Amino acid sequence: MLDSRQVHDGHTIDVAVKRYRRADGNEVTREVVEHPGSVAILAYDEEAVYLVRQPREAVEADGLLEIPAGTLEPGEDELACARRELAEEVGLAAADWRLLKRVHTSPGVISEVATIFAATGLAEASGEQDADEQIEVVRLPRAELEAAIAEITDATTLIALLLLGAE
């Protein structure tokens, strides 16, 4: 990177204009959304996968079907964030956690890396949703998973479900 200029300082994200020199010597300017990273949780048991449906104003959707997910707080450990988000969004805790994959959510414009965990050995837990969240928990029977994929447009969720299917 040759230089960077922050043009927006937000609550969750910042936006910077950055200049880069490529290997061939050409220089390019890019607007980059700087994101602290996120976690996503594929919580499942033998019978069901636990999803959430929530409004996503950025894509003008009243309710996207997704796996539970959330943004990392400053200095927060990924697994600690995943545990917190699973309790807050779905009311569950997991005895067993496994890293599935780290993915770039939209590498053309955002620096976000989403860390996807598998969570099993599920039990009820208490957690408080953020004040502005409207979350409906969806316990999707695994037998209905293939049909549900047609409705799902969230990339992280699709990746997690495809990884589950590959096991």
Coordinates of C-alpha atoms in Angstrom, one line a residue:
M1 CA 0.0 0.0 0.0
L2 CA 1.3 3.4 -0.9
D3 CA -1.0 5.5 1.2
S4 CA -4.4 5.5 3.0
R5 CA -6.8 8.2 3.9
Q6 CA -9.8 7.5 6.2
V7 CA -12.9 9.1 4.9
H8 CA -15.5 7.8 7.4
D9 CA -15.1 6.8 11.0
G10 CA -18.2 4.7 12.0
H11 CA -19.4 2.8 15.0
T12 CA -18.8 -0.6 13.4
I13 CA -16.9 0.1 10.2
D14 CA -14.5 2.7 8.8
V15 CA -14.0 3.6 5.2
A16 CA -10.6 4.5 3.7
V17 CA -9.4 5.4 0.3
K18 CA -6.1 3.5 -0.3
R19 CA -3.6 3.5 -3.1
Y20 CA -1.7 0.4 -4.1
R21 CA 1.1 -0.4 -6.5
R22 CA 0.6 -3.8 -8.2
A23 CA 3.4 -6.2 -9.2
D24 CA 3.3 -4.8 -12.7
G25 CA 4.0 -1.3 -11.5
N26 CA 0.5 0.1 -12.1
E27 CA -1.1 2.1 -9.3
V28 CA -4.7 1.7 -8.3
T29 CA -7.0 3.5 -5.9
R30 CA -9.6 1.5 -3.9
E31 CA -12.3 2.5 -1.4
V32 CA -12.1 -0.1 1.4
V33 CA -14.6 -0.8 4.2
E34 CA -12.5 -1.6 7.2
H35 CA -14.2 -4.2 9.4
P36 CA -13.0 -5.7 12.7
G37 CA -14.0 -9.2 11.7
S38 CA -16.9 -11.5 12.6
V39 CA -17.8 -14.9 13.7
A40 CA -20.6 -17.2 12.4
I41 CA -21.8 -20.3 14.2
L42 CA -23.1 -23.5 12.6
A43 CA -25.0 -24.9 15.6
Y44 CA -26.5 -28.3 15.0
D45 CA -27.4 -31.7 16.4
E46 CA -28.5 -35.0 14.9
E47 CA -31.9 -33.6 14.1
A48 CA -31.7 -29.9 13.3
V49 CA -29.6 -26.9 12.4
Y50 CA -30.3 -23.7 14.3
L51 CA -30.7 -20.6 12.2
V52 CA -32.0 -17.1 12.8
R53 CA -34.2 -14.9 10.7
Q54 CA -33.6 -11.2 11.1
P55 CA -34.1 -7.9 9.2
R56 CA -31.2 -6.8 7.0
E57 CA -31.8 -3.3 6.0
A58 CA -28.5 -3.0 4.0
V59 CA -30.0 -5.4 1.5
E60 CA -33.6 -4.2 2.1
A61 CA -34.7 -7.6 3.4
D62 CA -37.3 -8.0 6.1
G63 CA -35.9 -11.3 7.2
L64 CA -32.9 -13.2 5.9
L65 CA -32.3 -16.8 7.0
E66 CA -28.8 -17.1 8.4
I67 CA -26.6 -18.9 10.9
P68 CA -26.1 -16.9 14.1
A69 CA -23.2 -14.4 13.7
G70 CA -21.8 -11.3 15.1
T71 CA -19.0 -8.7 15.0
L72 CA -15.9 -9.0 17.1
E73 CA -15.6 -6.5 19.9
P74 CA -12.1 -4.7 20.2
G75 CA -9.6 -7.3 21.5
E76 CA -12.2 -10.0 21.7
D77 CA -11.2 -13.6 21.1
E78 CA -13.1 -15.3 18.2
L79 CA -14.3 -18.3 20.2
A80 CA -15.4 -16.0 23.1
C81 CA -17.4 -14.0 20.5
A82 CA -18.9 -17.1 19.0
R83 CA -20.0 -18.4 22.5
R84 CA -21.5 -15.0 23.3
E85 CA -23.4 -14.7 20.0
L86 CA -24.8 -18.2 20.2
A87 CA -26.2 -17.5 23.6
E88 CA -27.5 -14.0 22.7
E89 CA -29.1 -14.9 19.3
V90 CA -30.3 -18.5 19.9
G91 CA -30.3 -19.1 23.6
L92 CA -27.8 -22.0 23.3
A93 CA -24.4 -23.0 24.6
A94 CA -22.2 -25.7 23.0
A95 CA -20.0 -28.2 24.7
D96 CA -17.9 -28.8 21.5
W97 CA -16.5 -26.1 19.2
R98 CA -14.6 -26.7 16.0
L99 CA -13.1 -24.1 13.6
L100 CA -14.7 -24.8 10.1
K101 CA -13.3 -22.0 7.9
R102 CA -12.1 -18.4 7.8
V103 CA -13.6 -16.6 4.7
H104 CA -13.4 -13.2 3.2
T105 CA -17.0 -12.0 3.0
S106 CA -16.6 -9.6 0.1
P107 CA -12.9 -9.0 -0.7
G108 CA -13.5 -6.5 -3.4
V109 CA -14.6 -3.9 -1.0
I110 CA -14.4 -5.0 2.7
S111 CA -11.6 -6.2 4.9
E112 CA -13.9 -8.4 7.0
V113 CA -12.8 -12.0 7.7
A114 CA -15.6 -14.2 9.0
T115 CA -14.5 -17.1 11.2
I116 CA -17.0 -20.0 11.0
F117 CA -17.3 -22.4 13.9
A118 CA -19.3 -25.6 14.2
A119 CA -21.0 -25.9 17.6
T120 CA -22.4 -29.2 18.9
G121 CA -23.3 -30.7 22.2
L122 CA -26.0 -28.0 22.5
A123 CA -27.8 -27.0 25.7
E124 CA -30.0 -24.1 26.7
A125 CA -28.2 -20.9 27.8
S126 CA -29.2 -17.4 28.7
G127 CA -28.1 -14.4 26.7
E128 CA -29.4 -11.0 25.9
Q129 CA -30.0 -9.8 22.4
D130 CA -28.8 -6.3 21.5
A131 CA -31.6 -3.7 21.9
D132 CA -31.9 -3.1 18.1
E133 CA -32.0 -6.8 17.1
Q134 CA -35.2 -8.6 16.0
I135 CA -34.3 -12.2 15.8
E136 CA -36.5 -15.2 15.2
V137 CA -34.8 -18.6 16.0
V138 CA -35.5 -21.2 13.3
R139 CA -34.9 -24.8 14.3
L140 CA -34.6 -26.4 10.8
P141 CA -34.8 -30.1 10.6
R142 CA -31.8 -31.5 8.8
A143 CA -34.1 -33.3 6.4
E144 CA -35.4 -29.9 5.2
L145 CA -31.9 -28.4 4.8
E146 CA -31.6 -28.9 1.1
A147 CA -34.9 -27.2 0.4
A148 CA -34.0 -24.3 2.7
I149 CA -30.8 -23.6 0.7
A150 CA -32.9 -22.2 -2.1
E151 CA -34.1 -19.4 0.2
I152 CA -30.7 -18.6 1.8
T153 CA -28.7 -15.8 0.2
D154 CA -26.2 -15.1 3.0
A155 CA -22.8 -16.3 1.7
T156 CA -21.4 -17.3 5.1
T157 CA -24.5 -19.4 5.8
L158 CA -24.3 -21.1 2.5
I159 CA -20.6 -21.9 3.0
A160 CA -21.2 -23.3 6.5
L161 CA -24.1 -25.5 5.3
L162 CA -22.1 -26.7 2.3
L163 CA -19.3 -27.7 4.7
L164 CA -21.8 -29.5 6.9
G165 CA -23.0 -31.4 3.8
A166 CA -19.5 -32.4 2.9
E167 CA -18.9 -34.0 6.3

